[in-house]
Coordinates of C-alpha atoms in Angstrom, one line a residue:
Chain A
X1 CA -13.8 27.7 29.3
X2 CA -12.3 24.3 28.4
X3 CA -12.3 23.6 24.7
X4 CA -12.3 19.8 24.0
X5 CA -9.7 19.3 21.3
X6 CA -9.4 16.0 19.5
X7 CA -6.1 16.7 17.9
X8 CA -4.1 16.7 21.1
X9 CA -2.2 13.5 21.7
X10 CA -4.1 11.2 23.9
X11 CA -2.4 8.9 26.4
X12 CA -2.1 5.5 24.7
X13 CA -4.4 4.0 27.4
X14 CA -7.4 5.9 25.9
X15 CA -9.7 3.7 23.9
X16 CA -11.7 4.5 20.7
X17 CA -15.4 5.2 21.2
X18 CA -18.0 2.6 20.1
X19 CA -20.8 4.4 18.2
X20 CA -22.9 1.6 16.7
X21 CA -26.2 1.0 18.7
X22 CA -26.4 -2.7 17.8
X23 CA -23.2 -3.5 19.8
X24 CA -24.9 -2.2 23.0
X25 CA -28.2 -4.0 22.5
X26 CA -26.8 -7.5 22.4
X27 CA -27.6 -9.4 25.6
X28 CA -24.7 -10.6 27.8
X29 CA -24.9 -14.3 26.9
X30 CA -24.4 -13.7 23.1
X31 CA -21.0 -12.1 23.5
X32 CA -17.9 -14.0 22.8
X33 CA -14.9 -14.2 25.2
X34 CA -13.1 -11.4 23.4
X35 CA -16.1 -9.1 23.5
X36 CA -16.6 -9.7 27.2
X37 CA -12.9 -8.9 27.9
X38 CA -13.3 -5.8 25.7
X39 CA -16.4 -4.6 27.7
X40 CA -14.5 -5.1 31.0
X41 CA -11.6 -3.1 29.7
X42 CA -13.9 -0.3 28.6
X43 CA -15.3 -0.1 32.1
X44 CA -11.8 0.7 33.5
X45 CA -10.0 2.7 30.8
X46 CA -10.8 6.2 29.7
X47 CA -12.3 6.8 26.3
X48 CA -11.4 9.4 23.6
X49 CA -13.9 12.1 22.6
X50 CA -15.9 11.1 19.5
X51 CA -15.0 13.2 16.4
X52 CA -17.8 15.3 15.0
X53 CA -17.8 13.3 11.7
X54 CA -18.5 10.0 13.5
X55 CA -22.2 9.4 13.8
X56 CA -24.4 6.5 14.9
X57 CA -27.2 7.1 12.4
X58 CA -28.2 4.5 9.8
X59 CA -27.7 7.1 7.0
X60 CA -24.0 7.8 7.7
X61 CA -21.4 6.0 5.7
X62 CA -17.6 6.4 6.4
X63 CA -16.7 6.1 2.7
X64 CA -19.2 8.8 1.7
X65 CA -17.9 11.1 4.5
X66 CA -14.3 10.5 3.3
X67 CA -15.4 11.3 -0.3
X68 CA -17.2 14.5 0.9
X69 CA -14.1 15.6 2.8
X70 CA -12.0 15.1 -0.3
X71 CA -14.4 17.1 -2.4
X72 CA -14.5 19.9 0.2
X73 CA -12.7 23.2 -0.8
X74 CA -11.3 25.6 1.9
X75 CA -13.4 24.1 4.6
X76 CA -16.8 24.6 3.0
X77 CA -18.3 21.3 4.3
X78 CA -21.9 22.6 3.8
X79 CA -21.4 22.9 0.0
X80 CA -19.5 19.6 -0.3
X81 CA -22.2 17.7 1.6
X82 CA -25.0 19.3 -0.5
X83 CA -23.1 18.4 -3.7
X84 CA -22.8 14.8 -2.4
X85 CA -26.5 14.5 -1.6
X86 CA -27.4 16.0 -5.0
X87 CA -25.1 13.5 -6.7
X88 CA -26.8 10.6 -4.9
X89 CA -30.2 12.0 -5.8
X90 CA -29.2 12.4 -9.5
X91 CA -28.0 8.8 -9.6
X92 CA -31.3 7.6 -8.1
X93 CA -33.3 9.6 -10.6
X94 CA -31.3 8.3 -13.6
X95 CA -31.6 4.7 -12.4
X96 CA -35.3 5.0 -11.7
X97 CA -35.9 6.5 -15.2
X98 CA -34.0 3.5 -16.7
X99 CA -35.9 1.2 -14.5
X100 CA -39.4 2.4 -15.5
X101 CA -38.4 2.4 -19.2
X102 CA -37.0 -1.1 -19.2
X103 CA -39.0 -4.2 -20.1
X104 CA -40.1 -6.6 -17.4
X105 CA -37.3 -9.1 -17.6
X106 CA -34.5 -6.5 -17.4
X107 CA -36.0 -4.7 -14.4
X108 CA -34.3 -7.0 -12.0
X109 CA -30.8 -6.3 -13.3
X110 CA -31.0 -2.5 -12.8
X111 CA -29.5 -1.4 -9.5
X112 CA -31.4 1.6 -8.0
X113 CA -29.6 2.0 -4.6
X114 CA -27.2 4.9 -5.0
X115 CA -25.0 3.8 -2.1
X116 CA -24.5 0.4 -3.7
X117 CA -23.6 2.1 -7.0
X118 CA -21.2 4.4 -5.2
X119 CA -19.4 1.5 -3.4
X120 CA -19.3 -0.7 -6.4
X121 CA -18.0 2.1 -8.6
X122 CA -15.2 2.9 -6.1
X123 CA -14.3 -0.7 -5.9
X124 CA -14.0 -0.9 -9.7
X125 CA -11.8 2.2 -9.8
X126 CA -9.3 0.9 -7.2
X127 CA -5.9 0.0 -8.8
X128 CA -4.4 -3.3 -7.7
X129 CA -0.7 -2.5 -8.0
X130 CA 1.0 0.9 -8.1
X131 CA 4.3 2.2 -9.3
X132 CA 6.9 3.7 -7.1
X133 CA 10.1 5.5 -7.9
X134 CA 13.2 3.6 -6.8
X135 CA 16.7 5.0 -7.5
X136 CA 19.4 2.4 -8.3
X137 CA 22.8 3.2 -9.7
X138 CA 21.9 6.8 -10.4
X139 CA 18.8 6.1 -12.4
X140 CA 15.2 6.2 -11.2
X141 CA 13.0 3.3 -12.2
X142 CA 9.2 2.9 -11.9
X143 CA 8.9 -0.3 -9.9
X144 CA 5.5 -2.2 -9.6
X145 CA 4.6 -2.3 -5.9
X146 CA 1.5 -3.6 -4.0
X147 CA -0.6 -0.9 -2.5
X148 CA -2.3 -0.7 0.9
X149 CA -6.1 -0.6 1.1
X150 CA -6.1 3.0 2.3
X151 CA -3.9 4.0 -0.6
X152 CA -6.2 2.3 -3.1
X153 CA -9.3 4.0 -1.8
X154 CA -7.6 7.3 -1.8
X155 CA -6.4 6.9 -5.4
X156 CA -9.8 5.9 -6.6
X157 CA -11.5 8.9 -5.0
X158 CA -8.8 11.3 -6.1
X159 CA -9.0 10.1 -9.7
X160 CA -12.8 10.5 -9.7
X161 CA -12.7 14.0 -8.3
X162 CA -9.9 15.2 -10.6
X163 CA -11.6 13.7 -13.6
X164 CA -14.9 15.4 -12.7
X165 CA -13.2 18.8 -12.0
X166 CA -11.1 18.9 -15.1
X167 CA -13.0 17.3 -18.0
X168 CA -16.3 19.1 -17.4
X169 CA -18.1 21.7 -19.4
X170 CA -18.2 25.1 -17.7
X171 CA -22.0 25.0 -17.5
X172 CA -22.5 21.4 -16.2
X173 CA -22.9 21.1 -12.4
X174 CA -20.7 18.9 -10.4
X175 CA -23.4 16.5 -9.2
X176 CA -24.5 15.9 -12.8
X177 CA -20.9 15.1 -13.9
X178 CA -20.1 13.0 -10.8
X179 CA -23.2 10.9 -11.3
X180 CA -22.3 10.3 -14.9
X181 CA -18.8 9.2 -13.9
X182 CA -20.0 7.0 -11.1
X183 CA -22.5 5.2 -13.4
X184 CA -19.8 4.7 -16.0
X185 CA -17.4 3.3 -13.4
X186 CA -20.2 1.1 -12.0
X187 CA -20.3 -0.5 -15.5
X188 CA -16.5 -0.7 -15.8
X189 CA -16.4 1.9 -18.5
X190 CA -15.3 5.6 -18.5
X191 CA -12.1 7.6 -18.2
X192 CA -11.3 6.6 -14.6
X193 CA -11.3 2.9 -15.4
X194 CA -9.2 3.7 -18.4
X195 CA -6.7 5.5 -16.1
X196 CA -6.6 2.4 -13.9
X197 CA -6.0 0.2 -16.9
X198 CA -3.2 2.5 -18.0
X199 CA -1.5 2.2 -14.6
X200 CA -1.8 -1.6 -14.8
X201 CA -0.3 -1.7 -18.2
X202 CA 2.7 0.4 -17.1
X203 CA 3.2 -1.9 -14.1
X204 CA 3.0 -4.9 -16.5
X205 CA 5.5 -3.3 -18.8
X206 CA 7.9 -2.7 -15.9
X207 CA 7.5 -6.1 -14.3
X208 CA 11.2 -6.8 -14.9
X209 CA 12.1 -4.2 -12.3
X210 CA 10.0 -5.8 -9.7
X211 CA 13.2 -7.3 -8.0
X212 CA 14.3 -3.8 -7.1
X213 CA 11.9 -3.7 -4.3
X214 CA 13.3 -4.6 -0.9
X215 CA 10.1 -5.0 1.0
Chain B
X1 CA 76.4 -17.3 -29.2
X2 CA 76.7 -13.8 -27.8
X3 CA 74.9 -13.0 -24.5
X4 CA 71.8 -15.3 -24.8
X5 CA 68.6 -13.3 -24.1
X6 CA 66.7 -15.0 -21.3
X7 CA 63.4 -13.6 -20.0
X8 CA 63.7 -11.5 -16.8
X9 CA 62.2 -14.1 -14.5
X10 CA 64.8 -16.7 -15.5
X11 CA 67.7 -14.4 -14.6
X12 CA 66.1 -13.4 -11.4
X13 CA 65.5 -17.0 -10.4
X14 CA 69.0 -18.1 -11.3
X15 CA 70.6 -15.3 -9.3
X16 CA 68.8 -16.4 -6.1
X17 CA 67.6 -12.8 -5.7
X18 CA 64.0 -13.9 -5.5
X19 CA 64.6 -16.2 -2.5
X20 CA 66.2 -13.5 -0.4
X21 CA 63.2 -11.4 0.3
X22 CA 64.1 -9.0 -2.5
X23 CA 60.8 -9.4 -4.1
X24 CA 57.6 -7.5 -3.7
X25 CA 55.4 -8.7 -0.9
X26 CA 53.1 -11.7 -1.8
X27 CA 50.1 -10.3 0.0
X28 CA 49.0 -6.6 -0.1
X29 CA 46.0 -6.5 2.2
X30 CA 43.6 -3.8 0.9
X31 CA 42.2 -3.4 4.5
X32 CA 43.4 -4.4 7.9
X33 CA 43.3 -8.1 8.5
X34 CA 40.8 -8.0 11.4
X35 CA 37.0 -8.4 11.9
X36 CA 35.1 -5.1 11.5
X37 CA 32.8 -3.8 14.3
X38 CA 29.7 -4.1 12.1
X39 CA 27.9 -6.5 9.8
X40 CA 27.0 -5.8 6.2
X41 CA 23.5 -4.8 5.4
X42 CA 21.6 -7.9 4.3
X43 CA 19.1 -6.9 1.7
X44 CA 15.7 -8.7 1.8
X45 CA 14.4 -9.8 -1.6
X46 CA 11.1 -8.6 -2.9
X47 CA 8.0 -10.7 -1.8
X48 CA 5.1 -12.0 -3.8
X49 CA 6.7 -11.7 -7.2
X50 CA 5.4 -15.1 -8.5
X51 CA 1.8 -14.2 -7.6
X52 CA 2.3 -10.8 -9.3
X53 CA 3.6 -12.3 -12.5
X54 CA 0.8 -14.9 -12.6
X55 CA -1.7 -12.1 -12.2
X56 CA -0.1 -10.1 -14.9
X57 CA -0.1 -13.0 -17.3
X58 CA -3.9 -13.4 -16.6
X59 CA -4.3 -9.7 -17.3
X60 CA -2.5 -9.9 -20.6
X61 CA -4.8 -12.7 -21.7
X62 CA -8.0 -11.1 -20.6
X63 CA -7.3 -7.5 -21.7
X64 CA -6.8 -6.2 -18.2
X65 CA -10.3 -6.9 -17.0
X66 CA -10.6 -7.7 -13.3
X67 CA -13.6 -10.0 -13.4
X68 CA -12.0 -13.0 -15.1
X69 CA -8.8 -12.6 -13.0
X70 CA -10.6 -12.4 -9.7
X71 CA -9.0 -15.6 -8.3
X72 CA -5.4 -14.5 -9.1
X73 CA -6.0 -11.1 -7.7
X74 CA -7.3 -12.7 -4.4
X75 CA -4.2 -14.9 -4.2
X76 CA -2.0 -11.9 -4.7
X77 CA -3.8 -10.0 -2.0
X78 CA -3.4 -12.9 0.4
X79 CA 0.3 -13.1 -0.3
X80 CA 0.6 -9.3 0.2
X81 CA -1.2 -9.5 3.5
X82 CA 1.0 -12.4 4.7
X83 CA 4.2 -10.5 3.8
X84 CA 2.9 -7.4 5.6
X85 CA 2.2 -9.5 8.7
X86 CA 5.6 -11.1 8.5
X87 CA 7.2 -7.7 8.3
X88 CA 5.3 -6.5 11.3
X89 CA 6.2 -9.5 13.4
X90 CA 9.9 -9.2 12.3
X91 CA 10.5 -6.6 15.0
X92 CA 10.9 -9.4 17.5
X93 CA 14.3 -10.8 18.4
X94 CA 14.6 -13.7 16.0
X95 CA 14.2 -13.9 12.3
X96 CA 13.0 -17.4 12.5
X97 CA 12.4 -18.0 8.8
X98 CA 16.1 -17.7 7.9
X99 CA 17.7 -18.6 11.2
X100 CA 19.7 -15.4 11.4
X101 CA 19.1 -12.2 13.3
X102 CA 18.5 -9.1 11.1
X103 CA 21.6 -7.1 10.5
X104 CA 20.5 -4.0 12.4
X105 CA 20.0 -6.0 15.6
X106 CA 23.4 -7.7 15.2
X107 CA 25.0 -4.3 14.8
X108 CA 23.3 -3.0 17.9
X109 CA 24.6 -6.0 19.9
X110 CA 28.1 -5.6 18.6
X111 CA 28.1 -2.0 19.6
X112 CA 27.1 -2.9 23.1
X113 CA 30.1 -5.3 23.5
X114 CA 32.9 -3.7 21.5
X115 CA 36.3 -5.2 20.7
X116 CA 38.9 -3.8 23.1
X117 CA 41.9 -2.8 21.0
X118 CA 44.1 -1.1 23.7
X119 CA 44.5 -1.4 27.4
X120 CA 44.7 1.7 29.5

């Protein structure tokens, strides 16, 4: 039996699989030059196997899958995914409650889509500069340093998850606490945003050391 | 006047001792007087510091909120992206912004064509 393994190193000529249905439904004339070249290349080169987490459905979201993976403990993806869906459901319920109780003119401002709330909350939590330890003359200094997009996303998600795991009452469920934190972050309040501000303040205090960077 | 006390350099000068090579050598080279086989490591200075300081000043005024400072933050991100692209394209053979090759490349070239110090 041959086991298809994604983690083995592919030959560099292998291309990434294209999963979105819309890209295949476009008629030939609408494609640009680059896209035509890309299609011709795909006809000749071999393609990597698609990972099981990559899906073509409308409901799948790469950020949400990344967040679910970070929440997962010891490989229990079933539990992590159920927690995530319960979180989104709780957010929707809370927002709908607020929506139906609010007067007519405020109904437009209330956001009910949990995916929008999740993305906006993550964006609000992302730090803009980070600190890195640089040793110079025997002493280590905390130098303000720009971060890459991946690092920002990772830090935002990590802060959210640690915050929910640590500062939680023993009896509160994770989806409940997570939905609370996400709603607070959506409105730029809450402990995660405070942590981000603390990081920014430290970077600002150490801005004199910014010249120690060599990149 | 008994033996007049002149300073030491006067006596030495008058005796002509100083002219006849009985003096310490004028130059004591700390290292060998020849070009080395490598170039010193040229450190690149930090990029995007002005944008960062502008952004931090904006933060200080607006109590570290991101919404009023959105423009400065965008400028900073653009600068960071540009610097990153420069660094990626730096791996070609010419550092065109300064007009010199990076020091690692120069060292590699020098190693390929070493200075011949002895003939066999």
